[in-house]
N, CA, C and O atoms as a DFTB+ gen file, in Angstrom:
640 C
 N C O
     1  1       2.734      11.441       5.637
     2  2       2.519      10.080       5.424
     3  2       1.015       9.656       5.694
     4  3       0.375      10.042       6.672
     5  1       0.562       8.871       4.772
     6  2      -0.929       8.460       5.034
     7  2      -0.913       7.332       6.027
     8  3       0.106       6.689       6.278
     9  1      -2.068       7.123       6.573
    10  2      -2.446       5.970       7.470
    11  2      -2.269       4.668       6.746
    12  3      -2.378       4.539       5.526
    13  1      -1.968       3.654       7.653
    14  2      -1.893       2.319       6.960
    15  2      -3.265       1.871       6.684
    16  3      -4.085       1.861       7.602
    17  1      -3.581       1.504       5.508
    18  2      -4.864       1.234       4.919
    19  2      -5.401      -0.233       5.113
    20  3      -6.570      -0.599       4.988
    21  1      -4.334      -0.978       5.434
    22  2      -4.906      -2.505       5.621
    23  2      -5.287      -2.880       7.004
    24  3      -5.401      -4.045       7.384
    25  1      -5.483      -1.787       7.763
    26  2      -6.155      -1.997       9.123
    27  2      -7.364      -1.149       9.323
    28  3      -7.363       0.008       8.902
    29  1      -8.427      -1.667       9.959
    30  2      -9.570      -0.836      10.095
    31  2      -9.675       0.043      11.531
    32  3      -8.659       0.122      12.221
    33  1     -10.645       0.557      11.875
    34  2     -10.680       1.509      13.093
    35  2     -10.106       0.769      14.266
    36  3      -9.297       1.278      15.041
    37  1     -10.579      -0.500      14.361
    38  2     -10.116      -1.174      15.600
    39  2      -8.778      -1.877      15.479
    40  3      -8.472      -2.650      16.387
    41  1      -7.939      -1.699      14.457
    42  2      -6.816      -2.262      14.375
    43  2      -6.580      -3.597      13.690
    44  3      -5.482      -4.138      13.555
    45  1      -7.771      -4.064      13.270
    46  2      -7.951      -5.485      12.608
    47  2      -7.369      -5.293      11.064
    48  3      -7.561      -4.258      10.426
    49  1      -6.695      -6.335      10.597
    50  2      -6.291      -6.340       9.294
    51  2      -7.681      -6.626       8.345
    52  3      -8.572      -7.423       8.635
    53  1      -7.634      -5.905       7.335
    54  2      -8.659      -6.254       6.363
    55  2      -8.249      -5.841       4.906
    56  3      -7.261      -5.129       4.723
    57  1      -8.950      -6.254       3.974
    58  2      -8.772      -5.980       2.567
    59  2      -9.526      -4.619       2.241
    60  3     -10.712      -4.395       2.481
    61  1      -8.633      -3.768       1.660
    62  2      -9.176      -2.453       1.390
    63  2     -10.366      -2.466       0.448
    64  3     -10.368      -3.262      -0.491
    65  1     -11.291      -1.703       0.628
    66  2     -12.424      -1.624      -0.391
    67  2     -11.943      -0.771      -1.530
    68  3     -11.599       0.386      -1.285
    69  1     -11.894      -1.199      -2.644
    70  2     -11.506      -0.460      -3.806
    71  2     -12.775      -0.216      -4.720
    72  3     -12.663       0.339      -5.813
    73  1     -13.931      -0.638      -4.245
    74  2     -15.214      -0.676      -5.145
    75  2     -15.481       0.666      -5.695
    76  3     -15.991       0.790      -6.808
    77  1     -15.130       1.762      -4.900
    78  2     -15.517       3.056      -5.319
    79  2     -14.627       3.875      -5.930
    80  3     -14.873       5.048      -6.209
    81  1     -13.417       3.216      -6.192
    82  2     -12.302       3.905      -6.723
    83  2     -12.415       3.830      -8.290
    84  3     -12.806       2.825      -8.884
    85  1     -12.052       4.942      -8.864
    86  2     -12.010       4.983     -10.432
    87  2     -10.967       4.075     -11.055
    88  3      -9.825       4.019     -10.599
    89  1     -11.357       3.381     -12.075
    90  2     -10.408       2.562     -12.873
    91  2      -9.617       3.521     -13.760
    92  3     -10.124       4.325     -14.541
    93  1      -8.256       3.328     -13.533
    94  2      -7.195       4.187     -14.303
    95  2      -6.231       3.282     -14.895
    96  3      -6.174       2.102     -14.551
    97  1      -5.532       3.749     -15.700
    98  2      -4.358       3.010     -16.350
    99  2      -3.226       2.980     -15.297
   100  3      -2.814       4.039     -14.824
   101  1      -2.725       1.807     -14.927
   102  2      -1.818       1.876     -13.790
   103  2      -0.535       1.102     -14.209
   104  3      -0.681       0.052     -14.836
   105  1       0.625       1.519     -13.925
   106  2       1.975       0.960     -14.219
   107  2       2.894       0.954     -13.039
   108  3       2.971       1.921     -12.281
   109  1       3.563      -0.097     -12.894
   110  2       4.503      -0.202     -11.806
   111  2       5.865      -0.844     -12.550
   112  3       5.805      -1.770     -13.358
   113  1       7.005      -0.232     -12.163
   114  2       8.327      -0.824     -12.554
   115  2       9.232      -1.077     -11.301
   116  3       9.532      -0.201     -10.491
   117  1       9.618      -2.344     -11.246
   118  2      10.346      -2.719     -10.147
   119  2      11.792      -3.348     -10.569
   120  3      12.011      -3.563     -11.761
   121  1      12.674      -3.610      -9.681
   122  2      14.022      -4.039     -10.061
   123  2      14.666      -4.791      -8.942
   124  3      14.343      -4.574      -7.774
   125  1      15.549      -5.650      -9.267
   126  2      16.329      -6.237      -8.190
   127  2      17.565      -7.050      -8.898
   128  3      17.606      -7.171     -10.122
   129  1      18.501      -7.563      -8.091
   130  2      19.755      -8.072      -8.648
   131  2      20.080      -9.244      -7.982
   132  3      19.734      -9.412      -6.812
   133  1      20.781     -10.166      -8.675
   134  2      21.441     -11.338      -8.083
   135  2      22.857     -11.394      -8.413
   136  3      23.157     -11.246      -9.598
   137  1      23.757     -11.581      -7.571
   138  2      25.216     -11.718      -7.812
   139  2      25.735     -13.036      -7.684
   140  3      25.145     -13.712      -6.841
   141  1      26.667     -13.590      -8.279
   142  2      27.127     -14.856      -8.338
   143  2      28.581     -14.982      -8.544
   144  3      29.268     -13.971      -8.689
   145  1      29.117     -16.232      -8.569
   146  2      30.526     -16.435      -8.910
   147  2      30.785     -16.272     -10.417
   148  3      29.901     -16.556     -11.226
   149  1      31.939     -15.837     -10.783
   150  2      32.160     -15.682     -12.215
   151  2      31.840     -16.880     -13.218
   152  3      31.412     -16.668     -14.353
   153  1      32.092     -18.225     -12.684
   154  2      31.793     -19.311     -13.424
   155  2      30.359     -19.478     -13.631
   156  3      29.897     -19.785     -14.730
   157  1      29.571     -19.260     -12.481
   158  2      28.109     -19.299     -12.637
   159  2      27.542     -18.369     -13.544
   160  3      26.704     -18.728     -14.371
   161  1      27.938     -17.202     -13.449
   162  2      27.599     -16.021     -14.191
   163  2      27.790     -16.273     -15.772
   164  3      26.932     -15.911     -16.577
   165  1      28.984     -16.923     -16.155
   166  2      29.257     -17.164     -17.426
   167  2      28.320     -18.257     -17.968
   168  3      27.724     -18.112     -19.035
   169  1      28.221     -19.240     -17.282
   170  2      27.299     -20.408     -17.467
   171  2      25.814     -19.871     -17.912
   172  3      25.217     -20.235     -18.926
   173  1      25.368     -18.977     -16.988
   174  2      23.875     -18.453     -17.171
   175  2      23.904     -17.563     -18.340
   176  3      23.049     -17.691     -19.216
   177  1      24.832     -16.663     -18.419
   178  2      24.842     -15.615     -19.510
   179  2      25.066     -16.399     -20.921
   180  3      24.494     -16.027     -21.946
   181  1      25.872     -17.420     -20.886
   182  2      26.125     -18.132     -22.256
   183  2      25.014     -19.065     -22.556
   184  3      24.918     -19.480     -23.711
   185  1      24.150     -19.450     -21.641
   186  2      23.183     -20.443     -21.814
   187  2      23.571     -21.911     -21.851
   188  3      22.869     -22.782     -22.367
   189  1      24.798     -22.127     -21.238
   190  2      25.404     -23.388     -21.225
   191  2      25.104     -24.231     -19.956
   192  3      25.649     -25.322     -19.788
   193  1      24.268     -23.729     -19.109
   194  2      23.894     -24.458     -17.966
   195  2      23.154     -25.788     -18.344
   196  3      22.317     -25.885     -19.241
   197  1      23.551     -26.713     -17.591
   198  2      22.818     -28.036     -18.094
   199  2      21.404     -28.183     -17.915
   200  3      20.773     -29.096     -18.448
   201  1      20.815     -27.185     -17.073
   202  2      19.404     -27.121     -17.035
   203  2      18.748     -26.333     -18.094
   204  3      17.520     -26.258     -18.125
   205  1      19.464     -25.765     -18.932
   206  2      18.959     -24.926     -20.060
   207  2      18.920     -23.465     -19.942
   208  3      19.813     -22.905     -19.306
   209  1      17.992     -22.799     -20.481
   210  2      17.938     -21.377     -20.706
   211  2      17.476     -20.824     -19.307
   212  3      16.289     -20.599     -19.073
   213  1      18.409     -20.633     -18.456
   214  2      17.910     -20.212     -17.106
   215  2      17.292     -18.790     -17.045
   216  3      16.396     -18.556     -16.235
   217  1      17.778     -17.795     -17.929
   218  2      16.953     -16.434     -17.931
   219  2      15.730     -16.634     -18.532
   220  3      14.806     -15.935     -18.117
   221  1      15.477     -17.531     -19.533
   222  2      14.306     -17.503     -20.236
   223  2      13.224     -18.181     -19.256
   224  3      12.055     -17.798     -19.214
   225  1      13.740     -19.229     -18.475
   226  2      12.672     -19.807     -17.451
   227  2      12.463     -18.868     -16.384
   228  3      11.350     -18.887     -15.858
   229  1      13.327     -18.043     -15.958
   230  2      13.365     -17.048     -15.020
   231  2      12.211     -15.946     -15.412
   232  3      11.450     -15.412     -14.606
   233  1      12.245     -15.760     -16.612
   234  2      11.403     -14.698     -17.219
   235  2       9.879     -15.216     -17.168
   236  3       8.977     -14.445     -16.838
   237  1       9.658     -16.438     -17.480
   238  2       8.419     -17.024     -17.457
   239  2       7.905     -17.197     -16.020
   240  3       6.711     -17.049     -15.762
   241  1       8.838     -17.519     -15.065
   242  2       8.478     -17.699     -13.723
   243  2       8.036     -16.190     -13.140
   244  3       7.076     -16.131     -12.371
   245  1       8.691     -15.079     -13.487
   246  2       8.340     -13.820     -12.968
   247  2       7.062     -13.387     -13.520
   248  3       6.228     -12.826     -12.810
   249  1       6.870     -13.628     -14.778
   250  2       5.567     -13.354     -15.312
   251  2       4.362     -14.120     -14.665
   252  3       3.325     -13.526     -14.368
   253  1       4.538     -15.446     -14.462
   254  2       3.543     -16.110     -13.840
   255  2       3.441     -15.743     -12.320
   256  3       2.353     -15.910     -11.770
   257  1       4.436     -15.285     -11.651
   258  2       4.398     -14.876     -10.250
   259  2       3.441     -13.661     -10.306
   260  3       2.490     -13.610      -9.526
   261  1       3.653     -12.750     -11.146
   262  2       2.933     -11.445     -11.112
   263  2       1.487     -11.659     -11.198
   264  3       0.719     -10.893     -10.616
   265  1       1.025     -12.756     -11.960
   266  2      -0.476     -13.149     -12.058
   267  2      -0.921     -13.821     -10.890
   268  3      -2.124     -14.063     -10.792
   269  1      -0.028     -14.207      -9.859
   270  2      -0.508     -14.997      -8.789
   271  2      -0.188     -14.301      -7.449
   272  3      -0.171     -14.907      -6.378
   273  1       0.061     -12.999      -7.587
   274  2       0.497     -12.161      -6.399
   275  2      -0.586     -12.310      -5.332
   276  3      -0.282     -12.543      -4.162
   277  1      -1.876     -12.172      -5.748
   278  2      -3.012     -12.057      -4.648
   279  2      -3.013     -13.498      -3.910
   280  3      -3.396     -13.541      -2.740
   281  1      -2.617     -14.610      -4.530
   282  2      -2.458     -15.801      -3.895
   283  2      -1.424     -15.883      -2.786
   284  3      -1.474     -16.593      -1.782
   285  1      -0.496     -15.045      -3.145
   286  2       0.712     -15.123      -2.129
   287  2       0.829     -14.065      -1.126
   288  3       1.475     -14.273      -0.098
   289  1       0.152     -12.749      -1.386
   290  2       0.354     -11.620      -0.346
   291  2      -1.147     -11.605      -0.001
   292  3      -1.997     -11.372      -0.860
   293  1      -1.455     -11.872       1.341
   294  2      -2.817     -12.062       1.835
   295  2      -3.884     -10.918       1.520
   296  3      -5.048     -11.181       1.219
   297  1      -3.405      -9.701       1.612
   298  2      -4.447      -8.658       1.531
   299  2      -4.435      -7.871       0.042
   300  3      -5.064      -6.833      -0.161
   301  1      -3.639      -8.528      -0.919
   302  2      -3.658      -7.985      -2.391
   303  2      -4.962      -8.530      -3.005
   304  3      -5.526      -9.603      -2.788
   305  1      -5.316      -7.455      -3.876
   306  2      -6.635      -7.743      -4.707
   307  2      -6.171      -8.588      -5.918
   308  3      -5.099      -8.344      -6.473
   309  1      -6.967      -9.552      -6.307
   310  2      -6.602     -10.297      -7.670
   311  2      -6.863      -9.227      -8.808
   312  3      -7.898      -8.563      -8.844
   313  1      -5.785      -9.107      -9.785
   314  2      -6.089      -8.136     -10.757
   315  2      -5.945      -8.750     -12.080
   316  3      -5.222      -9.720     -12.312
   317  1      -6.649      -8.153     -12.908
   318  2      -6.465      -8.605     -14.391
   319  2      -5.461      -7.789     -15.136
   320  3      -5.788      -6.723     -15.657
   321  1      -4.226      -8.272     -15.202
   322  2      -2.993      -7.580     -15.667
   323  2      -3.148      -7.426     -17.198
   324  3      -3.667      -8.330     -17.854
   325  1      -2.754      -6.423     -17.703
   326  2      -3.017      -6.191     -19.212
   327  2      -1.630      -6.271     -19.836
   328  3      -1.557      -6.416     -21.057
   329  1      -0.594      -6.194     -19.147
   330  2       0.703      -6.322     -19.652
   331  2       1.886      -6.671     -18.548
   332  3       1.881      -6.068     -17.475
   333  1       2.699      -7.465     -18.782
   334  2       3.936      -7.819     -18.078
   335  2       5.095      -7.995     -19.009
   336  3       5.060      -8.739     -19.989
   337  1       6.195      -7.220     -18.626
   338  2       7.403      -7.376     -19.410
   339  2       8.499      -7.450     -18.434
   340  3       8.554      -6.659     -17.493
   341  1       9.476      -8.482     -18.645
   342  2      10.504      -8.726     -17.759
   343  2      11.864      -8.872     -18.528
   344  3      12.019      -9.682     -19.442
   345  1      12.805      -8.041     -18.090
   346  2      13.979      -7.886     -18.848
   347  2      15.198      -8.190     -17.955
   348  3      15.102      -7.775     -16.800
   349  1      16.285      -8.819     -18.277
   350  2      17.373      -9.189     -17.598
   351  2      18.542      -8.235     -18.329
   352  3      18.588      -8.015     -19.539
   353  1      19.396      -7.763     -17.409
   354  2      20.745      -7.049     -17.737
   355  2      21.795      -7.643     -17.145
   356  3      21.824      -7.641     -15.915
   357  1      22.780      -8.219     -17.831
   358  2      23.972      -8.882     -17.366
   359  2      25.059      -8.001     -16.985
   360  3      25.197      -7.056     -17.762
   361  1      25.832      -8.037     -16.055
   362  2      27.054      -7.178     -15.834
   363  2      28.247      -8.195     -15.442
   364  3      28.339      -8.788     -14.367
   365  1      29.068      -8.271     -16.442
   366  2      30.201      -9.066     -16.269
   367  2      31.215      -8.541     -15.317
   368  3      32.081      -9.254     -14.810
   369  1      31.067      -7.169     -15.073
   370  2      32.040      -6.579     -14.212
   371  2      31.982      -7.029     -12.670
   372  3      32.977      -7.157     -11.957
   373  1      30.803      -7.224     -12.319
   374  2      30.463      -7.682     -10.881
   375  2      29.642      -9.081     -10.885
   376  3      29.092      -9.487      -9.861
   377  1      29.600      -9.796     -12.128
   378  2      28.910     -11.033     -12.076
   379  2      27.517     -10.972     -11.508
   380  3      27.115     -11.719     -10.617
   381  1      26.795     -10.005     -12.104
   382  2      25.473      -9.895     -11.674
   383  2      24.489      -9.964     -12.779
   384  3      24.862      -9.813     -13.942
   385  1      23.234     -10.186     -12.467
   386  2      22.145     -10.057     -13.343
   387  2      21.000      -9.252     -12.648
   388  3      20.444      -9.648     -11.624
   389  1      20.668      -7.978     -13.356
   390  2      19.667      -7.161     -12.861
   391  2      18.245      -7.611     -13.625
   392  3      18.200      -7.798     -14.840
   393  1      17.269      -7.735     -12.875
   394  2      15.797      -8.041     -13.356
   395  2      15.017      -6.606     -13.264
   396  3      15.049      -5.870     -12.277
   397  1      14.456      -6.401     -14.228
   398  2      13.592      -5.179     -14.441
   399  2      12.143      -5.587     -14.952
   400  3      11.972      -6.126     -16.045
   401  1      11.167      -5.298     -14.113
   402  2       9.860      -5.663     -14.488
   403  2       8.810      -4.590     -14.627
   404  3       8.745      -3.709     -13.770
   405  1       8.064      -4.607     -15.556
   406  2       7.118      -3.473     -15.728
   407  2       5.616      -4.321     -15.933
   408  3       5.406      -5.222     -16.745
   409  1       4.800      -3.829     -15.092
   410  2       3.433      -4.314     -15.012
   411  2       2.348      -3.347     -15.262
   412  3       2.413      -2.228     -14.752
   413  1       1.361      -3.690     -16.003
   414  2       0.350      -2.680     -16.265
   415  2      -1.091      -3.269     -16.127
   416  3      -1.341      -4.438     -16.420
   417  1      -1.945      -2.458     -15.699
   418  2      -3.422      -2.893     -15.605
   419  2      -4.397      -1.631     -15.817
   420  3      -3.932      -0.503     -15.652
   421  1      -5.506      -1.774     -16.116
   422  2      -6.511      -0.656     -15.932
   423  2      -7.530      -1.311     -14.833
   424  3      -8.122      -2.386     -14.935
   425  1      -7.570      -0.437     -13.827
   426  2      -8.357      -0.927     -12.571
   427  2      -8.267       0.013     -11.598
   428  3      -7.619       1.048     -11.751
   429  1      -9.021      -0.331     -10.347
   430  2      -9.134       0.537      -9.272
   431  2      -7.901       0.552      -8.114
   432  3      -7.900       1.219      -7.080
   433  1      -6.907      -0.327      -8.562
   434  2      -5.833      -0.295      -7.508
   435  2      -4.524      -0.751      -8.266
   436  3      -4.566      -1.417      -9.300
   437  1      -3.419      -0.353      -7.691
   438  2      -2.105      -0.322      -8.403
   439  2      -1.463      -1.768      -8.429
   440  3      -1.902      -2.729      -7.798
   441  1      -0.438      -1.774      -9.194
   442  2       0.293      -3.056      -9.543
   443  2       1.767      -3.140      -8.908
   444  3       2.603      -3.948      -9.313
   445  1       1.979      -2.305      -7.965
   446  2       3.336      -2.317      -7.331
   447  2       3.758      -3.738      -6.785
   448  3       4.876      -4.213      -6.985
   449  1       2.805      -4.340      -6.112
   450  2       2.940      -5.739      -5.419
   451  2       3.311      -6.661      -6.643
   452  3       4.309      -7.379      -6.577
   453  1       2.474      -6.640      -7.802
   454  2       2.880      -7.493      -8.807
   455  2       4.093      -7.487      -9.423
   456  3       4.686      -8.511      -9.762
   457  1       4.533      -6.247      -9.601
   458  2       5.991      -6.037     -10.083
   459  2       6.994      -6.436      -9.162
   460  3       7.941      -7.097      -9.588
   461  1       6.921      -6.112      -7.883
   462  2       7.794      -6.631      -6.876
   463  2       7.981      -8.190      -6.686
   464  3       9.063      -8.741      -6.482
   465  1       6.801      -8.784      -6.783
   466  2       6.668     -10.198      -6.727
   467  2       7.276     -10.808      -7.935
   468  3       7.985     -11.810      -7.839
   469  1       7.024     -10.244      -9.050
   470  2       7.665     -10.845     -10.267
   471  2       9.202     -10.830     -10.219
   472  3       9.888     -11.780     -10.596
   473  1       9.701      -9.655      -9.719
   474  2      11.159      -9.608      -9.589
   475  2      11.897     -10.594      -8.581
   476  3      13.001     -11.089      -8.808
   477  1      11.174     -10.798      -7.492
   478  2      11.758     -11.586      -6.467
   479  2      11.581     -12.978      -6.982
   480  3      12.545     -13.733      -6.852
   481  1      10.434     -13.456      -7.577
   482  2      10.426     -14.842      -8.092
   483  2      11.454     -15.178      -9.362
   484  3      12.081     -16.229      -9.494
   485  1      11.474     -14.140     -10.180
   486  2      12.450     -14.354     -11.257
   487  2      13.964     -14.715     -10.680
   488  3      14.646     -15.648     -11.104
   489  1      14.346     -13.814      -9.656
   490  2      15.673     -14.002      -9.013
   491  2      15.751     -15.238      -8.296
   492  3      16.784     -15.908      -8.290
   493  1      14.690     -15.579      -7.680
   494  2      14.678     -16.964      -6.919
   495  2      14.791     -18.096      -8.004
   496  3      15.389     -19.134      -7.721
   497  1      14.257     -17.923      -9.170
   498  2      14.313     -18.994     -10.149
   499  2      15.681     -19.144     -10.749
   500  3      16.115     -20.224     -11.151
   501  1      16.400     -17.905     -10.795
   502  2      17.759     -18.214     -11.138
   503  2      18.574     -18.861     -10.126
   504  3      19.373     -19.758     -10.397
   505  1      18.363     -18.386      -8.910
   506  2      19.022     -19.199      -7.738
   507  2      18.738     -20.592      -7.843
   508  3      19.665     -21.402      -7.826
   509  1      17.415     -20.994      -7.961
   510  2      17.120     -22.387      -7.898
   511  2      17.762     -23.214      -9.135
   512  3      18.179     -24.360      -8.972
   513  1      17.804     -22.635     -10.221
   514  2      18.335     -23.402     -11.277
   515  2      19.817     -23.535     -11.239
   516  3      20.323     -24.536     -11.745
   517  1      20.587     -22.590     -10.669
   518  2      22.082     -22.519     -10.719
   519  2      22.586     -22.899      -9.312
   520  3      23.805     -22.902      -9.142
   521  1      21.776     -23.217      -8.291
   522  2      22.203     -23.384      -6.898
   523  2      23.166     -24.637      -6.817
   524  3      23.976     -24.690      -5.892
   525  1      23.105     -25.621      -7.736
   526  2      23.745     -26.762      -7.651
   527  2      25.394     -26.531      -7.901
   528  3      26.296     -27.275      -7.516
   529  1      25.505     -25.377      -8.602
   530  2      26.916     -24.897      -8.841
   531  2      27.443     -23.685      -7.920
   532  3      28.627     -23.376      -7.788
   533  1      26.468     -23.131      -7.378
   534  2      26.823     -21.767      -6.616
   535  2      25.650     -21.502      -5.521
   536  3      24.608     -20.903      -5.784
   537  1      25.966     -22.012      -4.327
   538  2      24.814     -21.782      -3.289
   539  2      25.114     -20.360      -2.735
   540  3      24.274     -19.883      -1.972
   541  1      26.156     -19.676      -3.018
   542  2      26.380     -18.474      -2.444
   543  2      25.954     -17.275      -3.084
   544  3      26.373     -16.158      -2.783
   545  1      24.994     -17.557      -4.098
   546  2      24.433     -16.361      -4.893
   547  2      23.709     -15.492      -3.850
   548  3      23.135     -16.022      -2.899
   549  1      23.736     -14.126      -4.029
   550  2      23.141     -12.990      -3.226
   551  2      22.194     -12.356      -4.099
   552  3      22.484     -11.961      -5.228
   553  1      20.858     -12.245      -3.478
   554  2      19.827     -11.507      -4.170
   555  2      19.559     -10.329      -3.403
   556  3      19.354     -10.529      -2.205
   557  1      19.508      -9.040      -3.851
   558  2      19.016      -7.965      -3.087
   559  2      18.714      -6.757      -4.087
   560  3      18.559      -6.874      -5.303
   561  1      18.661      -5.610      -3.368
   562  2      18.464      -4.327      -3.999
   563  2      17.067      -4.310      -4.723
   564  3      16.890      -3.622      -5.728
   565  1      16.111      -5.072      -4.186
   566  2      14.799      -5.080      -4.790
   567  2      14.051      -3.954      -4.412
   568  3      13.919      -3.681      -3.218
   569  1      13.488      -3.190      -5.401
   570  2      12.833      -2.014      -5.096
   571  2      11.762      -1.584      -6.271
   572  3      11.792      -2.025      -7.419
   573  1      10.847      -0.674      -5.778
   574  2       9.968      -0.183      -6.717
   575  2      10.684       0.965      -7.324
   576  3      11.246       1.714      -6.525
   577  1      10.772       1.247      -8.604
   578  2      11.448       2.324      -9.383
   579  2      10.347       3.460      -9.622
   580  3      10.568       4.622      -9.280
   581  1       9.225       3.093     -10.188
   582  2       8.241       3.965     -10.415
   583  2       6.841       3.376     -10.444
   584  3       6.704       2.169     -10.646
   585  1       5.686       4.252     -10.233
   586  2       4.552       3.743     -10.358
   587  2       3.742       4.968     -10.930
   588  3       4.164       6.087     -10.638
   589  1       2.675       4.864     -11.679
   590  2       1.788       5.706     -12.231
   591  2       0.349       5.260     -12.159
   592  3       0.051       4.076     -12.004
   593  1      -0.667       6.367     -12.290
   594  2      -2.047       6.038     -12.189
   595  2      -2.615       6.172     -10.855
   596  3      -1.883       6.291      -9.872
   597  1      -3.964       6.157     -10.768
   598  2      -4.684       6.197      -9.547
   599  2      -4.586       7.675      -8.948
   600  3      -3.959       8.607      -9.452
   601  1      -5.313       7.698      -7.801
   602  2      -5.598       8.941      -7.054
   603  2      -4.217       9.572      -6.657
   604  3      -4.120      10.799      -6.681
   605  1      -3.166       8.814      -6.299
   606  2      -1.931       9.208      -5.769
   607  2      -0.951       9.691      -6.989
   608  3       0.135      10.239      -6.795
   609  1      -1.464       9.422      -8.179
   610  2      -0.684       9.845      -9.433
   611  2       0.630       9.130      -9.528
   612  3       0.764       8.017      -9.018
   613  1       1.615       9.738     -10.170
   614  2       2.950       9.369     -10.468
   615  2       3.883       9.395      -9.259
   616  3       3.711      10.262      -8.403
   617  1       4.812       8.542      -9.147
   618  2       5.932       8.333      -8.068
   619  2       7.173       7.860      -8.702
   620  3       7.080       6.977      -9.555
   621  1       8.256       8.314      -8.406
   622  2       9.566       7.809      -8.896
   623  2      10.458       7.759      -7.597
   624  3      10.383       8.604      -6.704
   625  1      11.365       6.611      -7.590
   626  2      12.202       6.584      -6.685
   627  2      13.344       7.589      -6.804
   628  3      13.750       7.934      -7.914
   629  1      13.888       8.081      -5.623
   630  2      14.843       9.025      -5.670
   631  2      16.296       8.276      -5.951
   632  3      16.716       7.304      -5.324
   633  1      16.903       8.897      -6.945
   634  2      18.237       8.289      -7.304
   635  2      19.268       8.665      -6.205
   636  3      19.382       9.840      -5.857
   637  1      20.017       7.680      -5.656
   638  2      20.990       7.871      -4.647
   639  2      22.300       7.586      -5.211
   640  3      23.309       7.687      -4.512
């Protein structure tokens, strides 16, 4: 395990210096899930919610959030993202929606936080838009699936 890089020698929090790191193509893929009542799920899946296209709005919210990650997470570097894609997969068997985000950049630091932030905000947007009919929705299983680029190279989550 590497040392925690957001602390200096005296234990004070700081932003990591990435000025000397090589710019490489970096990709991160993250996922998360929201579960809801069957009636809520049908409304969202069918696009019949009175607030409109819940998943379309959640997609835009997630993309926007990925671009604002450095404003939300104190020690993240602001990044020029080159690509963000956000997909939803609906599952009528358990009335859930899975969000999957892929973020890319070419730069000296990775985009894991941008991908994870996008997932969280997309799920929160679904919750916000549908909470009037279902306050018991549950969000979870948010995780990084894979990342590539940089000195540490490629990494994939272990399938359990």
